[in-house]
Every structure is written in structure tokens, then in C-alpha cells.
PDB file of C-alpha atoms and ligand atoms in Angstrom:
ATOM      1  CA  UNK A   1      19.803   0.125   8.090  1.00 96.00           C
ATOM      2  CA  UNK A   2      17.467   2.575   6.304  1.00 98.00           C
ATOM      3  CA  UNK A   3      13.825   1.536   6.838  1.00 98.00           C
ATOM      4  CA  UNK A   4      10.948   2.454   4.509  1.00 99.00           C
ATOM      5  CA  UNK A   5       7.193   2.088   5.078  1.00 99.00           C
ATOM      6  CA  UNK A   6       4.182   2.290   2.784  1.00 98.00           C
ATOM      7  CA  UNK A   7       0.453   1.714   3.286  1.00 98.00           C
ATOM      8  CA  UNK A   8      -2.337   0.370   1.159  1.00 97.00           C
ATOM      9  CA  UNK A   9      -5.017  -2.202   0.419  1.00 97.00           C
ATOM     10  CA  UNK A  10      -2.942  -3.998  -2.256  1.00 98.00           C
ATOM     11  CA  UNK A  11      -5.905  -6.034  -3.492  1.00 97.00           C
ATOM     12  CA  UNK A  12      -5.587  -8.071  -6.734  1.00 97.00           C
ATOM     13  CA  UNK A  13      -1.869  -7.262  -6.829  1.00 97.00           C
ATOM     14  CA  UNK A  14      -0.887  -5.626 -10.140  1.00 98.00           C
ATOM     15  CA  UNK A  15       2.081  -3.892 -11.762  1.00 98.00           C
ATOM     16  CA  UNK A  16       1.088  -0.530 -10.279  1.00 98.00           C
ATOM     17  CA  UNK A  17       1.542  -2.026  -6.818  1.00 98.00           C
ATOM     18  CA  UNK A  18       4.783  -3.753  -7.819  1.00 98.00           C
ATOM     19  CA  UNK A  19       6.146  -0.502  -9.278  1.00 98.00           C
ATOM     20  CA  UNK A  20       5.618   1.418  -6.051  1.00 98.00           C
ATOM     21  CA  UNK A  21       6.954  -1.429  -3.898  1.00 98.00           C
ATOM     22  CA  UNK A  22      10.098  -1.649  -6.045  1.00 98.00           C
ATOM     23  CA  UNK A  23      10.685   2.126  -5.935  1.00 98.00           C
ATOM     24  CA  UNK A  24       9.915   2.294  -2.201  1.00 98.00           C
ATOM     25  CA  UNK A  25      12.442  -0.458  -1.465  1.00 98.00           C
ATOM     26  CA  UNK A  26      15.040   1.356  -3.610  1.00 98.00           C
ATOM     27  CA  UNK A  27      14.850   4.266  -1.135  1.00 98.00           C
ATOM     28  CA  UNK A  28      16.285   2.140   1.683  1.00 98.00           C
ATOM     29  CA  UNK A  29      17.331  -1.329   2.817  1.00 98.00           C
ATOM     30  CA  UNK A  30      14.176  -2.669   4.460  1.00 99.00           C
ATOM     31  CA  UNK A  31      10.540  -2.195   3.403  1.00 99.00           C
ATOM     32  CA  UNK A  32       7.589  -2.506   5.773  1.00 99.00           C
ATOM     33  CA  UNK A  33       4.154  -2.636   4.118  1.00 99.00           C
ATOM     34  CA  UNK A  34       1.080  -1.850   6.222  1.00 98.00           C
ATOM     35  CA  UNK A  35      -1.863  -3.576   4.595  1.00 98.00           C
ATOM     36  CA  UNK A  36      -5.385  -2.330   5.297  1.00 97.00           C
ATOM     37  CA  UNK A  37      -7.379  -4.776   7.427  1.00 98.00           C
ATOM     38  CA  UNK A  38     -10.760  -5.882   6.091  1.00 98.00           C
ATOM     39  CA  UNK A  39     -12.443  -3.725   8.736  1.00 98.00           C
ATOM     40  CA  UNK A  40     -10.337  -0.643   7.875  1.00 97.00           C
ATOM     41  CA  UNK A  41     -11.086  -1.225   4.193  1.00 96.00           C
ATOM     42  CA  UNK A  42     -14.802  -1.142   4.952  1.00 96.00           C
ATOM     43  CA  UNK A  43     -14.152   2.267   6.506  1.00 93.00           C
ATOM     44  CA  UNK A  44     -12.435   3.328   3.234  1.00 88.00           C
ATOM     45  CA  UNK A  45     -15.565   2.138   1.401  1.00 92.00           C
ATOM     46  CA  UNK A  46     -13.562  -0.708  -0.113  1.00 89.00           C
ATOM     47  CA  UNK A  47     -14.347  -4.436  -0.125  1.00 94.00           C
ATOM     48  CA  UNK A  48     -11.177  -6.244  -1.145  1.00 96.00           C
ATOM     49  CA  UNK A  49     -11.513  -9.434  -3.179  1.00 95.00           C
ATOM     50  CA  UNK A  50      -8.789 -11.079  -1.090  1.00 97.00           C
ATOM     51  CA  UNK A  51      -8.992 -11.153   2.703  1.00 98.00           C
ATOM     52  CA  UNK A  52      -6.312  -9.484   4.801  1.00 98.00           C
ATOM     53  CA  UNK A  53      -4.606 -12.861   5.407  1.00 98.00           C
ATOM     54  CA  UNK A  54      -4.512 -13.599   1.652  1.00 98.00           C
ATOM     55  CA  UNK A  55      -3.219 -10.108   0.790  1.00 98.00           C
ATOM     56  CA  UNK A  56      -0.607 -10.457   3.528  1.00 98.00           C
ATOM     57  CA  UNK A  57       0.590 -13.835   2.184  1.00 98.00           C
ATOM     58  CA  UNK A  58       0.808 -12.427  -1.369  1.00 98.00           C
ATOM     59  CA  UNK A  59       2.736  -9.303  -0.304  1.00 98.00           C
ATOM     60  CA  UNK A  60       5.140 -11.375   1.828  1.00 98.00           C
ATOM     61  CA  UNK A  61       6.052 -13.284  -1.348  1.00 98.00           C
ATOM     62  CA  UNK A  62       7.105 -10.086  -3.159  1.00 98.00           C
ATOM     63  CA  UNK A  63      10.902  -9.761  -3.293  1.00 98.00           C
ATOM     64  CA  UNK A  64      10.845  -6.032  -2.358  1.00 98.00           C
ATOM     65  CA  UNK A  65       8.826  -6.573   0.827  1.00 99.00           C
ATOM     66  CA  UNK A  66      10.591  -7.392   4.109  1.00 98.00           C
ATOM     67  CA  UNK A  67       7.707  -7.183   6.557  1.00 98.00           C
ATOM     68  CA  UNK A  68       3.924  -6.868   6.442  1.00 98.00           C
ATOM     69  CA  UNK A  69       1.910  -5.313   9.293  1.00 98.00           C
ATOM     70  CA  UNK A  70      -1.823  -4.547   9.548  1.00 98.00           C
ATOM     71  CA  UNK A  71      -3.211  -1.067   8.947  1.00 98.00           C
ATOM     72  CA  UNK A  72      -6.224  -0.798  11.249  1.00 98.00           C
ATOM     73  CA  UNK A  73      -6.855   2.960  11.430  1.00 97.00           C
ATOM     74  CA  UNK A  74      -5.786   6.359  10.032  1.00 96.00           C
ATOM     75  CA  UNK A  75      -4.043   7.330  13.266  1.00 97.00           C
ATOM     76  CA  UNK A  76      -1.424   4.591  13.573  1.00 98.00           C
ATOM     77  CA  UNK A  77       1.177   6.032  11.176  1.00 98.00           C
ATOM     78  CA  UNK A  78       2.983   8.168  13.819  1.00 98.00           C
ATOM     79  CA  UNK A  79       3.231   5.158  16.134  1.00 98.00           C
ATOM     80  CA  UNK A  80       4.259   2.790  13.335  1.00 98.00           C
ATOM     81  CA  UNK A  81       7.078   5.147  12.312  1.00 98.00           C
ATOM     82  CA  UNK A  82       8.324   5.282  15.910  1.00 98.00           C
ATOM     83  CA  UNK A  83       7.857   1.587  16.732  1.00 98.00           C
ATOM     84  CA  UNK A  84       9.459   0.370  13.485  1.00 98.00           C
ATOM     85  CA  UNK A  85      12.222   2.989  13.481  1.00 98.00           C
ATOM     86  CA  UNK A  86      11.179   4.206  10.007  1.00 98.00           C
ATOM     87  CA  UNK A  87      13.337   6.665   8.023  1.00 98.00           C
ATOM     88  CA  UNK A  88      11.173   7.096   4.908  1.00 98.00           C
ATOM     89  CA  UNK A  89       7.381   7.120   4.412  1.00 98.00           C
ATOM     90  CA  UNK A  90       6.278   6.472   0.821  1.00 98.00           C
ATOM     91  CA  UNK A  91       2.884   6.771  -0.899  1.00 98.00           C
ATOM     92  CA  UNK A  92       1.644   7.122  -4.461  1.00 98.00           C
ATOM     93  CA  UNK A  93       1.103  10.744  -5.512  1.00 98.00           C
ATOM     94  CA  UNK A  94      -2.667  10.348  -5.476  1.00 96.00           C
ATOM     95  CA  UNK A  95      -2.005  10.988  -1.780  1.00 97.00           C
ATOM     96  CA  UNK A  96       0.244  14.020  -2.454  1.00 98.00           C
ATOM     97  CA  UNK A  97       0.331  16.273   0.616  1.00 98.00           C
ATOM     98  CA  UNK A  98      -2.026  14.112   2.702  1.00 98.00           C
ATOM     99  CA  UNK A  99       0.717  12.824   4.973  1.00 98.00           C
ATOM    100  CA  UNK A 100       3.015  15.859   5.227  1.00 98.00           C
ATOM    101  CA  UNK A 101       2.278  15.920   8.972  1.00 98.00           C
ATOM    102  CA  UNK A 102       4.708  12.987   9.229  1.00 98.00           C
ATOM    103  CA  UNK A 103       7.607  15.176   8.032  1.00 98.00           C
ATOM    104  CA  UNK A 104       8.692  15.924  11.598  1.00 98.00           C
ATOM    105  CA  UNK A 105       9.227  12.182  12.130  1.00 98.00           C
ATOM    106  CA  UNK A 106      10.685  10.960   8.841  1.00 98.00           C
ATOM    107  CA  UNK A 107      11.212  11.718   5.168  1.00 98.00           C
ATOM    108  CA  UNK A 108       7.883  11.770   3.245  1.00 98.00           C
ATOM    109  CA  UNK A 109       8.039  10.745  -0.434  1.00 98.00           C
ATOM    110  CA  UNK A 110       5.150  10.685  -2.929  1.00 98.00           C
ATOM    111  CA  UNK A 111       5.899   8.645  -6.048  1.00 98.00           C
ATOM    112  CA  UNK A 112       4.082   8.952  -9.392  1.00 98.00           C
ATOM    113  CA  UNK A 113       1.286   6.414  -9.778  1.00 97.00           C
ATOM    114  CA  UNK A 114       1.474   3.871 -12.614  1.00 98.00           C
ATOM    115  CA  UNK A 115      -0.993   5.068 -15.251  1.00 97.00           C
ATOM    116  CA  UNK A 116      -3.661   2.846 -16.782  1.00 96.00           C
ATOM    117  CA  UNK A 117      -4.016   0.208 -14.109  1.00 97.00           C
ATOM    118  CA  UNK A 118      -6.021  -0.109 -10.903  1.00 95.00           C
ATOM    119  CA  UNK A 119      -7.825  -2.786  -8.961  1.00 94.00           C
ATOM    120  CA  UNK A 120     -11.120  -1.052  -9.767  1.00 92.00           C
ATOM    121  CA  UNK A 121     -10.348  -1.173 -13.522  1.00 95.00           C
ATOM    122  CA  UNK A 122      -9.409  -4.865 -13.304  1.00 96.00           C
ATOM    123  CA  UNK A 123     -12.733  -5.654 -11.610  1.00 94.00           C
ATOM    124  CA  UNK A 124     -14.656  -3.633 -14.256  1.00 95.00           C
ATOM    125  CA  UNK A 125     -12.827  -5.341 -17.145  1.00 96.00           C
ATOM    126  CA  UNK A 126     -13.488  -8.798 -15.721  1.00 95.00           C
ATOM    127  CA  UNK A 127     -17.153  -7.977 -15.197  1.00 96.00           C
ATOM    128  CA  UNK A 128     -17.436  -6.764 -18.811  1.00 96.00           C
ATOM    129  CA  UNK A 129     -15.830  -9.964 -20.113  1.00 96.00           C
ATOM    130  CA  UNK A 130     -18.079 -12.149 -17.961  1.00 96.00           C
ATOM    131  CA  UNK A 131     -21.151 -10.408 -19.384  1.00 94.00           C
ATOM    132  CA  UNK A 132     -19.972 -10.958 -22.976  1.00 91.00           C
ATOM    133  CA  UNK A 133     -18.797 -14.588 -22.685  1.00 79.00           C
TER     134      UNK A 133
HETATM  135  N1  C2G B   1      -0.642   2.704  -6.765  1.00 56.50           N
HETATM  136  C1  C2G B   1       0.174   3.146  -7.805  1.00 56.50           C
HETATM  137  N2  C2G B   1      -0.250   2.992  -9.085  1.00 56.50           N
HETATM  138  C2  C2G B   1      -1.448   2.405  -9.356  1.00 56.50           C
HETATM  139  C3  C2G B   1      -2.264   1.940  -8.299  1.00 56.50           C
HETATM  140  C4  C2G B   1      -1.835   2.104  -6.992  1.00 56.50           C
HETATM  141  O1  C2G B   1       1.270   3.689  -7.565  1.00 56.50           O
HETATM  142  N3  C2G B   1      -1.835   2.268 -10.651  1.00 56.50           N
HETATM  143  C5  C2G B   1      -0.155   2.907  -5.392  1.00 56.50           C
HETATM  144  C6  C2G B   1      -1.066   3.843  -4.593  1.00 56.50           C
HETATM  145  O2  C2G B   1      -0.735   5.201  -4.881  1.00 56.50           O
HETATM  146  C7  C2G B   1      -0.722   3.453  -3.153  1.00 56.50           C
HETATM  147  C8  C2G B   1      -0.395   1.960  -3.280  1.00 56.50           C
HETATM  148  O3  C2G B   1      -0.177   1.684  -4.692  1.00 56.50           O
HETATM  149  O4  C2G B   1       0.442   4.149  -2.711  1.00 56.50           O
HETATM  150  C9  C2G B   1      -1.526   1.080  -2.771  1.00 56.50           C
HETATM  151  O5  C2G B   1      -2.694   1.452  -3.469  1.00 56.50           O
HETATM  152  P1  C2G B   1      -4.107   0.964  -2.860  1.00 56.50           P
HETATM  153  O6  C2G B   1      -4.027  -0.478  -2.569  1.00 56.50           O
HETATM  154  O7  C2G B   1      -5.193   1.507  -3.736  1.00 56.50           O
HETATM  155  O8  C2G B   1      -4.107   1.719  -1.460  1.00 56.50           O
HETATM  156  P2  C2G B   1      -5.048   2.928  -0.973  1.00 56.50           P
HETATM  157  O9  C2G B   1      -6.467   2.529  -1.033  1.00 56.50           O
HETATM  158  O10 C2G B   1      -4.575   4.135  -1.688  1.00 56.50           O
HETATM  159  O11 C2G B   1      -4.709   2.969   0.583  1.00 56.50           O
HETATM  160  O12 C2G B   1      -3.376   4.884   4.688  1.00 56.50           O
HETATM  161  C10 C2G B   1      -3.190   4.869   3.288  1.00 56.50           C
HETATM  162  C11 C2G B   1      -4.203   3.982   2.614  1.00 56.50           C
HETATM  163  O13 C2G B   1      -4.250   2.696   3.201  1.00 56.50           O
HETATM  164  C12 C2G B   1      -3.832   3.863   1.136  1.00 56.50           C
END
């Protein structure tokens, strides 16, 4: 069984997230998604709208996702790849090159981001609408 892993906050799930999850799953048979904990997000300067538990429940309902684990720090990727017997590590290409150090453990694949959508943009659009209604 070919196992794939990807990491992210996955807040306010949108088609950009779905597109990378679908393509990541297509690279193997089993997809593990490591979702940033609320504490780790704070370290990334992010405050997710949904808590970790909510984001976990939403991701677990996505047909491409087989398992959700917490991402609690930058250093856990090597261990995750070993512990979960991962063959392929996938990230959007906004991270191009950032995780090449994993190449001695598994295949590293950067996939093109989906243009025109992001959680930040969704929040901005909603704020704009709220101010005009
Ligand atoms: N993504 C995408 N297209 C978008 C938005 C996001 O392909 N329009 C991808 C990102 O490239 C990333 C994944 O969806 O691979 C999750 O994106 P975020 O939730 O923004 O995750 P990020 O903050 O990049 O966290 O250790 C890695 C970090 O946890 C990644």
C-alpha cells in the first residue's frame, strides 16, 4: 500500500484544499493529513476560525482523506514519515523546495496551488460583505 502525507491548517475548507487532497490521494492508496494544532497555528501567526477538533472532523469527512493526525511542530515530519511508513510527501508549490530535506526518506512532490482562492481571501470577502449589508 502506497502511503501519502500532506500538512496544513485546512481552515474554512475550500476547493483549493480539496484539489490538493484529491491530487495527493491520486499519488497513492492511503492519504494521511497532518492538521496544524491551534497552538502550532499561533506559531505560524495564524488563528484558524475552526478549532483543531472541528478541522479534524471536517477533513475526516473528505473522501480522499484516510487518516488525520495533529501537526504540533516543524520538526515532526521526519518522525511522521517513519512512524506512518510514508512513501510520498506532498505540499502545494508555495512551499516549493522547503521540504527537500525529506527526499532521503520519501518522494517529495510539490503540486501547483489552485489560483484565486484562499482562506485569507474568504475572510476578507466576508468582512467586506458584512460592512456593506
Ligand atoms: N493550497 C492550495 N491552493 C490554495 C490554497 C492552499 O493548493 N488555493 C494548499 C497549500 O499549498 C497547502 C495546503 O493547501 O499545501 C494547505 O494549505 P494551508 O491550510 O494554508 O496550510 P499552510 O498554512 O500552508 O501550512 O508544515 C506545513 C504547514 O502546516 C503548511
